[in-house]
C-alpha cells in the first residue's frame, strides 16, 4: 500500500503533538451518558453512531501560520489523522480552526484531554476539543474556549509551554525571561520568577512532577523544586556549549535522567545528567548540523533531533548511536518533534508547511526475525538431505 506519511497543509508549522484521543473520548462518552440518563425513559433511543477512529488511527494537532501580515497564509490550529496500517496522514486536515491575525507560536496539549494552550503574540489562549457529528460518525474538531487564561493575558511572547504528566501544573516561559508555574485548571500561581533567564527557551517537568528544568538563551540551565518554588541546582555549560532543549527520560534503574541538547561549533552534543546529584554523566556529539528541535520517547530508549536542513536523526539513548537517519524529511527546518505514547512513531513538523510521521523500526527484532528465517531454511535443507538418505524422499534418478 502506498504511504502518504508526509503531507502539506498550507500552514508553516511551529508546534505539533499527538492528540490524547482516548482521554478525550472518555470525557465525551461520560457527557453523552449523562445526557442519556437525563432523557425521559419513554423517549425512543437514538441510533448508535460508529466511532471514526479505530485502534489503528490517531489524531495529530499542528499549529502555526503566516503571522500578522497580509500574506494570505492563515494562522491556524490544524487537526490531521494518521493511519498506522497504511502509514498515512490524511491528505486534507480533519479540522482547521483559523485564529485570524493571532499566530499560535507555541503549544502545550493537556495530557488528560482538557484542550490545547497556545502562546500567541501577547497572550495565551485555550482551545478545546469539539466533536463534529454526522449521521454515521463522530469526528474530532477544535474550538476556541470561553475560559480566559487570566494569569497569561498580556504577558508578551511565551517561548516555552509545558504541562506535567498529570496535567495538574502548567509552566510558561517568556521571551522577557519571566517564568510562571500555575496550578491547572485553577491558574493559581505556584512560582512567578521575573528573572529566571534573560529569555526562557525551553521547559520540561520531571515524570513525577517534582522538578522543572528551564533553559535560557545562554548560560546554565536551572532546576526548580515545584513544591518549594525554589532553585535547587544549576546545570552549567562547558566550553562553547549553548543549551537548546531539555527532556527528562526514564532510565533502567527505575529512576530518570535528564537530557539536554547543546549546540557547539562542531555540531550537536547530547548531555546526560544524573537527577539526584544534578551532575553530568556524559556528553556525546551526535550530528554535525545545527539543531532546530529535540525530543525523547516515552520509554526513554530513543532521542530525536531535527536539523536546519530538514533532516531527522533518531538516536539510541543507551549508546548515542544513530538508529535511523531520515535525510530531507522536510524541505525546511524541522520545528517540532514528538514521539507517540507507545514510542513506535515520530511526528515531525516544519516551516515548509509539512507534517510527517516516521514509523520506527525495531532493528533488534528485525535482525532476530532474519536469523530465525535463516535458521529454518537451513533446518529445511538438512531435513531434506536426511530424508533423502533414509529413502523417505525417492531419488529423481
CSV table of C-alpha atoms in Angstrom, one decimal:
chain,number,residue,atom,x,y,z
A,1,UNK,CA,0.0,0.0,0.0
A,2,UNK,CA,1.3,3.4,-0.9
A,3,UNK,CA,2.5,5.5,2.0
A,4,UNK,CA,1.4,9.1,2.5
A,5,UNK,CA,3.3,9.8,5.7
A,6,UNK,CA,4.3,13.3,4.5
A,7,UNK,CA,1.6,15.9,3.9
A,8,UNK,CA,1.5,19.6,3.3
A,9,UNK,CA,-1.4,21.7,4.8
A,10,UNK,CA,-0.6,25.2,3.7
A,11,UNK,CA,0.4,26.5,7.1
A,12,UNK,CA,4.0,26.9,8.3
A,13,UNK,CA,4.1,24.9,11.5
A,14,UNK,CA,5.7,25.9,14.8
A,15,UNK,CA,4.3,23.2,17.0
A,16,UNK,CA,3.0,19.6,16.8
A,17,UNK,CA,1.6,17.0,19.2
A,18,UNK,CA,-0.2,13.7,19.3
A,19,UNK,CA,-3.8,14.1,20.5
A,20,UNK,CA,-4.7,12.2,23.7
A,21,UNK,CA,-7.8,10.8,21.9
A,22,UNK,CA,-8.6,8.1,24.5
A,23,UNK,CA,-8.8,10.7,27.2
A,24,UNK,CA,-11.0,13.0,25.1
A,25,UNK,CA,-13.4,10.2,24.1
A,26,UNK,CA,-13.7,9.2,27.8
A,27,UNK,CA,-14.8,12.7,28.6
A,28,UNK,CA,-17.2,12.9,25.6
A,29,UNK,CA,-18.7,9.5,26.5
A,30,UNK,CA,-19.2,10.5,30.1
A,31,UNK,CA,-21.0,13.6,28.9
A,32,UNK,CA,-23.2,11.5,26.5
A,33,UNK,CA,-24.0,9.0,29.2
A,34,UNK,CA,-25.2,11.8,31.5
A,35,UNK,CA,-27.3,13.3,28.7
A,36,UNK,CA,-28.8,9.9,28.0
A,37,UNK,CA,-29.7,9.4,31.7
A,38,UNK,CA,-31.4,12.9,31.7
A,39,UNK,CA,-33.7,11.8,28.9
A,40,UNK,CA,-37.2,10.5,29.6
A,41,UNK,CA,-37.4,6.7,29.8
A,42,UNK,CA,-40.2,6.6,27.3
A,43,UNK,CA,-38.2,8.5,24.7
A,44,UNK,CA,-37.1,6.5,21.7
A,45,UNK,CA,-33.3,5.6,21.9
A,46,UNK,CA,-31.1,7.4,19.4
A,47,UNK,CA,-29.3,5.4,16.8
A,48,UNK,CA,-25.7,4.4,17.6
A,49,UNK,CA,-23.0,6.3,15.8
A,50,UNK,CA,-19.9,4.4,15.0
A,51,UNK,CA,-16.6,5.9,16.0
A,52,UNK,CA,-14.5,7.1,13.0
A,53,UNK,CA,-11.3,6.1,14.9
A,54,UNK,CA,-10.1,2.5,15.2
A,55,UNK,CA,-7.1,1.4,17.2
A,56,UNK,CA,-5.0,1.9,14.1
A,57,UNK,CA,-5.8,5.6,13.9
A,58,UNK,CA,-4.5,8.6,15.8
A,59,UNK,CA,-5.1,12.3,15.6
A,60,UNK,CA,-2.3,14.8,15.5
A,61,UNK,CA,-2.5,18.6,16.1
A,62,UNK,CA,-0.3,21.2,14.5
A,63,UNK,CA,-0.2,25.0,15.0
A,64,UNK,CA,1.4,27.8,13.1
A,65,UNK,CA,0.7,30.3,10.3
A,66,UNK,CA,1.9,33.3,8.4
A,67,UNK,CA,1.8,35.9,11.2
A,68,UNK,CA,0.2,39.3,11.3
A,69,UNK,CA,0.9,40.3,7.7
A,70,UNK,CA,-1.4,40.0,4.7
A,71,UNK,CA,0.5,37.1,3.1
A,72,UNK,CA,-2.6,35.1,2.6
A,73,UNK,CA,-1.2,32.3,4.7
A,74,UNK,CA,-3.6,31.6,7.6
A,75,UNK,CA,-2.8,31.3,11.2
A,76,UNK,CA,-4.5,28.1,12.4
A,77,UNK,CA,-4.8,25.1,14.6
A,78,UNK,CA,-4.9,22.1,12.4
A,79,UNK,CA,-6.0,18.5,13.1
A,80,UNK,CA,-5.0,15.6,10.9
A,81,UNK,CA,-5.4,11.8,11.2
A,82,UNK,CA,-2.7,9.2,11.0
A,83,UNK,CA,-3.4,5.6,9.9
A,84,UNK,CA,-0.8,3.2,11.2
A,85,UNK,CA,-1.8,0.4,8.9
A,86,UNK,CA,-1.1,2.4,5.7
A,87,UNK,CA,1.5,4.7,7.3
A,88,UNK,CA,-0.6,7.7,6.0
A,89,UNK,CA,-1.6,11.1,7.2
A,90,UNK,CA,-4.9,12.4,5.9
A,91,UNK,CA,-4.3,14.4,2.7
A,92,UNK,CA,-6.6,17.1,4.0
A,93,UNK,CA,-7.0,18.4,7.5
A,94,UNK,CA,-9.7,16.8,9.6
A,95,UNK,CA,-10.3,20.2,11.0
A,96,UNK,CA,-8.8,23.6,10.7
A,97,UNK,CA,-9.6,26.5,13.1
A,98,UNK,CA,-8.2,29.8,11.9
A,99,UNK,CA,-7.1,32.2,14.5
A,100,UNK,CA,-7.3,35.4,12.5
A,101,UNK,CA,-4.3,37.6,12.9
A,102,UNK,CA,-3.1,35.8,16.1
A,103,UNK,CA,-0.2,33.4,15.3
A,104,UNK,CA,0.0,30.3,17.5
A,105,UNK,CA,3.7,30.2,18.1
A,106,UNK,CA,4.0,27.6,20.9
A,107,UNK,CA,1.7,24.9,22.1
A,108,UNK,CA,1.1,22.5,25.0
A,109,UNK,CA,-1.6,19.8,24.8
A,110,UNK,CA,-3.2,18.9,28.1
A,111,UNK,CA,-2.4,15.2,28.7
A,112,UNK,CA,-5.9,14.4,30.2
A,113,UNK,CA,-7.9,16.0,27.4
A,114,UNK,CA,-8.6,19.5,28.7
A,115,UNK,CA,-7.5,21.1,25.4
A,116,UNK,CA,-4.6,23.0,23.9
A,117,UNK,CA,-2.9,26.1,25.2
A,118,UNK,CA,-1.3,28.2,22.5
A,119,UNK,CA,1.1,31.1,23.0
A,120,UNK,CA,0.1,33.9,20.7
A,121,UNK,CA,2.0,37.2,20.2
A,122,UNK,CA,0.9,38.7,23.6
A,123,UNK,CA,-1.3,36.3,25.4
A,124,UNK,CA,-2.0,32.5,25.8
A,125,UNK,CA,-5.3,31.1,24.6
A,126,UNK,CA,-7.1,27.9,25.4
A,127,UNK,CA,-8.7,25.8,22.6
A,128,UNK,CA,-11.0,22.9,23.4
A,129,UNK,CA,-11.7,19.6,21.7
A,130,UNK,CA,-15.0,19.5,19.8
A,131,UNK,CA,-16.9,16.6,18.3
A,132,UNK,CA,-18.4,17.2,14.9
A,133,UNK,CA,-21.2,14.7,14.4
A,134,UNK,CA,-22.9,13.3,11.3
A,135,UNK,CA,-25.4,10.5,10.8
A,136,UNK,CA,-22.6,7.9,10.6
A,137,UNK,CA,-19.5,9.0,12.5
A,138,UNK,CA,-18.0,11.1,15.3
A,139,UNK,CA,-15.2,13.3,14.1
A,140,UNK,CA,-12.9,15.3,16.4
A,141,UNK,CA,-12.7,19.0,16.0
A,142,UNK,CA,-11.3,22.0,17.8
A,143,UNK,CA,-12.9,25.3,19.0
A,144,UNK,CA,-12.0,28.4,20.9
A,145,UNK,CA,-12.7,28.2,24.7
A,146,UNK,CA,-14.7,30.6,26.7
A,147,UNK,CA,-12.3,30.1,29.5
A,148,UNK,CA,-9.9,33.1,29.8
A,149,UNK,CA,-6.4,32.4,30.9
A,150,UNK,CA,-6.3,35.5,33.1
A,151,UNK,CA,-2.8,34.9,34.5
A,152,UNK,CA,-1.4,34.6,31.0
A,153,UNK,CA,-3.0,37.6,29.4
A,154,UNK,CA,-0.8,40.5,28.2
A,155,UNK,CA,2.3,38.7,29.2
A,156,UNK,CA,4.2,39.0,25.9
A,157,UNK,CA,5.5,36.2,23.7
A,158,UNK,CA,5.9,32.9,25.6
A,159,UNK,CA,8.7,30.8,24.1
A,160,UNK,CA,8.0,27.6,26.1
A,161,UNK,CA,4.9,25.9,27.5
A,162,UNK,CA,4.7,22.6,29.3
A,163,UNK,CA,2.3,20.5,31.4
A,164,UNK,CA,3.4,18.0,33.9
A,165,UNK,CA,2.4,14.4,33.2
A,166,UNK,CA,-0.8,14.6,35.3
A,167,UNK,CA,-1.9,17.8,33.7
A,168,UNK,CA,-2.2,19.4,37.2
A,169,UNK,CA,0.6,22.0,36.7
A,170,UNK,CA,1.4,24.4,33.8
A,171,UNK,CA,4.7,26.2,33.2
A,172,UNK,CA,5.2,29.1,30.8
A,173,UNK,CA,8.5,30.8,30.0
A,174,UNK,CA,8.6,34.2,28.3
A,175,UNK,CA,10.8,36.0,25.8
A,176,UNK,CA,11.3,38.5,28.6
A,177,UNK,CA,12.9,35.9,30.8
A,178,UNK,CA,9.9,35.5,33.2
A,179,UNK,CA,8.9,32.0,34.4
A,180,UNK,CA,5.4,31.3,35.6
A,181,UNK,CA,4.2,28.0,37.1
A,182,UNK,CA,0.5,27.6,37.7
A,183,UNK,CA,-1.9,25.0,39.0
A,184,UNK,CA,-4.3,23.7,36.5
A,185,UNK,CA,-7.2,24.4,36.0
A,186,UNK,CA,-7.4,27.0,38.8
A,187,UNK,CA,-4.5,29.0,37.4
A,188,UNK,CA,-3.3,29.6,40.9
A,189,UNK,CA,0.3,30.9,40.8
A,190,UNK,CA,2.9,28.5,42.2
A,191,UNK,CA,6.0,30.3,41.0
A,192,UNK,CA,6.5,33.7,39.5
A,193,UNK,CA,10.1,34.5,38.8
A,194,UNK,CA,10.8,37.6,36.8
A,195,UNK,CA,14.4,36.9,36.1
A,196,UNK,CA,14.6,33.2,35.6
A,197,UNK,CA,16.8,33.8,32.5
A,198,UNK,CA,17.4,36.6,30.0
A,199,UNK,CA,14.9,34.7,27.8
A,200,UNK,CA,13.3,31.4,28.5
A,201,UNK,CA,14.0,28.9,25.7
A,202,UNK,CA,12.7,25.5,26.9
A,203,UNK,CA,10.9,23.9,29.9
A,204,UNK,CA,10.4,20.3,31.0
A,205,UNK,CA,8.8,18.6,34.1
A,206,UNK,CA,10.3,15.5,35.7
A,207,UNK,CA,8.0,12.4,35.3
A,208,UNK,CA,6.9,12.7,39.0
A,209,UNK,CA,6.2,16.4,38.6
A,210,UNK,CA,8.6,17.4,41.5
A,211,UNK,CA,11.1,19.2,39.3
A,212,UNK,CA,11.0,21.7,36.5
A,213,UNK,CA,14.1,22.4,34.3
A,214,UNK,CA,14.4,25.7,32.5
A,215,UNK,CA,16.9,26.7,29.8
A,216,UNK,CA,17.7,30.2,28.8
A,217,UNK,CA,19.0,31.8,25.7
A,218,UNK,CA,22.6,31.4,27.0
A,219,UNK,CA,24.3,30.3,30.2
A,220,UNK,CA,23.4,27.4,32.6
A,221,UNK,CA,20.1,25.7,33.0
A,222,UNK,CA,18.2,25.8,36.2
A,223,UNK,CA,16.4,23.1,38.2
A,224,UNK,CA,13.4,24.2,40.2
A,225,UNK,CA,11.7,22.4,43.0
A,226,UNK,CA,8.0,22.9,42.2
A,227,UNK,CA,6.7,22.4,45.7
A,228,UNK,CA,9.1,25.0,47.3
A,229,UNK,CA,9.2,27.2,44.2
A,230,UNK,CA,13.0,27.5,44.5
A,231,UNK,CA,16.1,26.7,42.5
A,232,UNK,CA,17.8,23.5,43.7
A,233,UNK,CA,20.5,23.1,41.1
A,234,UNK,CA,22.3,24.8,38.2
A,235,UNK,CA,23.3,22.9,35.0
A,236,UNK,CA,26.5,24.6,33.8
A,237,UNK,CA,27.6,24.6,30.2
A,238,UNK,CA,31.1,23.7,29.2
A,239,UNK,CA,33.4,25.0,26.6
A,240,UNK,CA,31.3,26.6,23.8
A,241,UNK,CA,28.0,24.9,24.5
A,242,UNK,CA,24.7,26.6,24.2
A,243,UNK,CA,21.8,24.6,25.6
A,244,UNK,CA,18.9,24.3,23.1
A,245,UNK,CA,16.4,21.9,24.6
A,246,UNK,CA,15.8,19.6,27.6
A,247,UNK,CA,13.8,16.5,28.3
A,248,UNK,CA,13.5,14.0,31.2
A,249,UNK,CA,13.6,10.3,30.4
A,250,UNK,CA,13.0,7.0,32.3
A,251,UNK,CA,16.2,5.0,33.0
A,252,UNK,CA,16.9,1.3,33.5
A,253,UNK,CA,17.3,1.7,37.3
A,254,UNK,CA,13.7,2.8,37.8
A,255,UNK,CA,14.8,6.4,38.2
A,256,UNK,CA,15.0,9.0,35.5
A,257,UNK,CA,17.7,11.0,33.7
A,258,UNK,CA,17.8,14.4,32.1
A,259,UNK,CA,19.0,15.0,28.5
A,260,UNK,CA,20.0,18.4,27.2
A,261,UNK,CA,20.7,19.1,23.5
A,262,UNK,CA,23.6,21.5,23.3
A,263,UNK,CA,24.8,23.5,20.2
A,264,UNK,CA,28.6,23.6,19.7
A,265,UNK,CA,30.8,24.9,16.9
A,266,UNK,CA,31.3,21.2,15.9
A,267,UNK,CA,27.6,20.2,15.9
A,268,UNK,CA,25.2,18.9,18.5
A,269,UNK,CA,26.1,17.4,21.8
A,270,UNK,CA,23.6,15.4,23.9
A,271,UNK,CA,24.5,15.9,27.6
A,272,UNK,CA,23.1,13.3,30.1
A,273,UNK,CA,22.5,14.4,33.7
A,274,UNK,CA,22.1,12.5,37.0
A,275,UNK,CA,18.9,13.7,38.6
A,276,UNK,CA,20.0,13.1,42.2
A,277,UNK,CA,23.3,14.9,42.1
A,278,UNK,CA,22.5,17.0,39.0
A,279,UNK,CA,26.0,16.3,37.8
A,280,UNK,CA,26.9,15.4,34.2
A,281,UNK,CA,27.1,11.7,33.4
A,282,UNK,CA,28.4,12.2,29.8
A,283,UNK,CA,28.3,14.4,26.7
A,284,UNK,CA,28.3,12.9,23.2
A,285,UNK,CA,28.3,14.6,19.8
A,286,UNK,CA,25.6,13.0,17.7
A,287,UNK,CA,25.3,15.1,14.5
A,288,UNK,CA,27.3,18.0,12.9
A,289,UNK,CA,24.4,20.0,11.7
A,290,UNK,CA,22.5,22.8,13.6
A,291,UNK,CA,19.7,21.5,15.8
A,292,UNK,CA,16.2,23.1,15.5
A,293,UNK,CA,14.1,20.6,17.5
A,294,UNK,CA,14.6,17.8,20.1
A,295,UNK,CA,12.6,15.2,22.0
A,296,UNK,CA,12.8,11.9,23.9
A,297,UNK,CA,10.5,8.9,23.5
A,298,UNK,CA,8.2,8.0,26.4
A,299,UNK,CA,10.1,4.7,27.1
A,300,UNK,CA,13.4,6.6,27.1
A,301,UNK,CA,15.0,4.4,24.5
A,302,UNK,CA,15.2,6.9,21.7
A,303,UNK,CA,16.0,10.6,21.2
A,304,UNK,CA,15.1,12.6,18.1
A,305,UNK,CA,16.9,15.6,16.6
A,306,UNK,CA,15.6,17.8,13.8
A,307,UNK,CA,18.0,20.0,11.8
A,308,UNK,CA,18.0,23.2,9.9
A,309,UNK,CA,18.5,21.2,6.7
A,310,UNK,CA,15.2,19.3,7.2
A,311,UNK,CA,16.9,16.0,8.4
A,312,UNK,CA,15.7,13.9,11.3
A,313,UNK,CA,18.1,11.8,13.4
A,314,UNK,CA,16.6,9.1,15.7
A,315,UNK,CA,19.2,8.1,18.2
A,316,UNK,CA,19.6,5.2,20.6
A,317,UNK,CA,19.8,6.7,24.1
A,318,UNK,CA,21.9,3.9,25.6
A,319,UNK,CA,24.9,4.2,23.3
A,320,UNK,CA,24.1,7.6,21.5
A,321,UNK,CA,24.4,5.9,18.1
A,322,UNK,CA,22.2,6.9,15.2
A,323,UNK,CA,19.3,4.4,15.0
A,324,UNK,CA,17.7,6.0,11.9
A,325,UNK,CA,18.6,9.0,9.8
A,326,UNK,CA,15.9,10.5,7.5
A,327,UNK,CA,17.6,12.8,5.1
A,328,UNK,CA,15.4,15.7,3.8
A,329,UNK,CA,12.5,14.5,5.8
A,330,UNK,CA,11.3,18.1,5.2
A,331,UNK,CA,12.3,20.8,2.8
A,332,UNK,CA,12.5,23.5,5.6
A,333,UNK,CA,14.0,23.3,9.0
A,334,UNK,CA,12.3,21.0,11.5
A,335,UNK,CA,10.3,22.9,14.1
A,336,UNK,CA,8.8,20.2,16.2
A,337,UNK,CA,9.3,16.5,17.0
A,338,UNK,CA,7.0,14.4,19.2
A,339,UNK,CA,7.1,10.6,19.7
A,340,UNK,CA,3.8,8.7,20.0
A,341,UNK,CA,2.9,7.4,23.5
A,342,UNK,CA,3.9,3.9,22.6
A,343,UNK,CA,7.2,5.1,21.1
A,344,UNK,CA,6.5,3.4,17.7
A,345,UNK,CA,6.2,6.6,15.6
A,346,UNK,CA,7.7,10.1,15.4
A,347,UNK,CA,5.6,13.1,14.4
A,348,UNK,CA,7.6,16.0,12.9
A,349,UNK,CA,6.6,19.4,11.5
A,350,UNK,CA,8.3,22.1,9.5
A,351,UNK,CA,8.2,25.7,8.4
A,352,UNK,CA,7.7,24.3,4.9
A,353,UNK,CA,4.0,23.7,5.9
A,354,UNK,CA,4.5,19.9,6.1
A,355,UNK,CA,3.8,17.3,8.7
A,356,UNK,CA,5.3,13.8,8.7
A,357,UNK,CA,5.1,10.6,10.7
A,358,UNK,CA,8.1,8.3,10.7
A,359,UNK,CA,7.5,4.7,11.9
A,360,UNK,CA,10.3,3.4,14.0
A,361,UNK,CA,11.7,0.1,13.0
A,362,UNK,CA,12.7,-2.3,15.9
A,363,UNK,CA,16.1,-3.2,14.4
A,364,UNK,CA,16.9,-5.8,17.1
A,365,UNK,CA,13.6,-7.5,16.3
A,366,UNK,CA,14.1,-7.3,12.6
A,367,UNK,CA,17.6,-8.8,12.9
A,368,UNK,CA,16.2,-11.6,15.1
A,369,UNK,CA,13.5,-12.4,12.6
A,370,UNK,CA,16.1,-12.6,9.8
A,371,UNK,CA,18.2,-15.1,11.8
A,372,UNK,CA,15.0,-17.1,12.6
A,373,UNK,CA,14.2,-17.3,8.8
A,374,UNK,CA,17.8,-18.3,8.0
A,375,UNK,CA,17.7,-21.0,10.8
A,376,UNK,CA,14.5,-22.6,9.4
A,377,UNK,CA,15.9,-22.5,5.8
A,378,UNK,CA,19.0,-24.4,7.0
A,379,UNK,CA,16.9,-26.7,9.0
A,380,UNK,CA,14.7,-27.5,6.0
A,381,UNK,CA,17.8,-28.2,3.9
A,382,UNK,CA,19.3,-30.6,6.5
A,383,UNK,CA,15.9,-32.3,6.9
A,384,UNK,CA,15.6,-32.7,3.1
A,385,UNK,CA,19.0,-34.4,2.7
A,386,UNK,CA,18.4,-36.6,5.8
A,387,UNK,CA,15.1,-37.9,4.4
A,388,UNK,CA,16.7,-38.4,1.1
A,389,UNK,CA,19.5,-40.5,2.7
A,390,UNK,CA,16.9,-42.5,4.6
A,391,UNK,CA,14.9,-43.2,1.4
A,392,UNK,CA,11.9,-41.3,2.7
A,393,UNK,CA,12.2,-39.0,-0.4
A,394,UNK,CA,12.8,-41.0,-3.5
A,395,UNK,CA,15.8,-40.0,-5.7
A,396,UNK,CA,14.9,-38.5,-9.0
A,397,UNK,CA,17.5,-40.7,-10.7
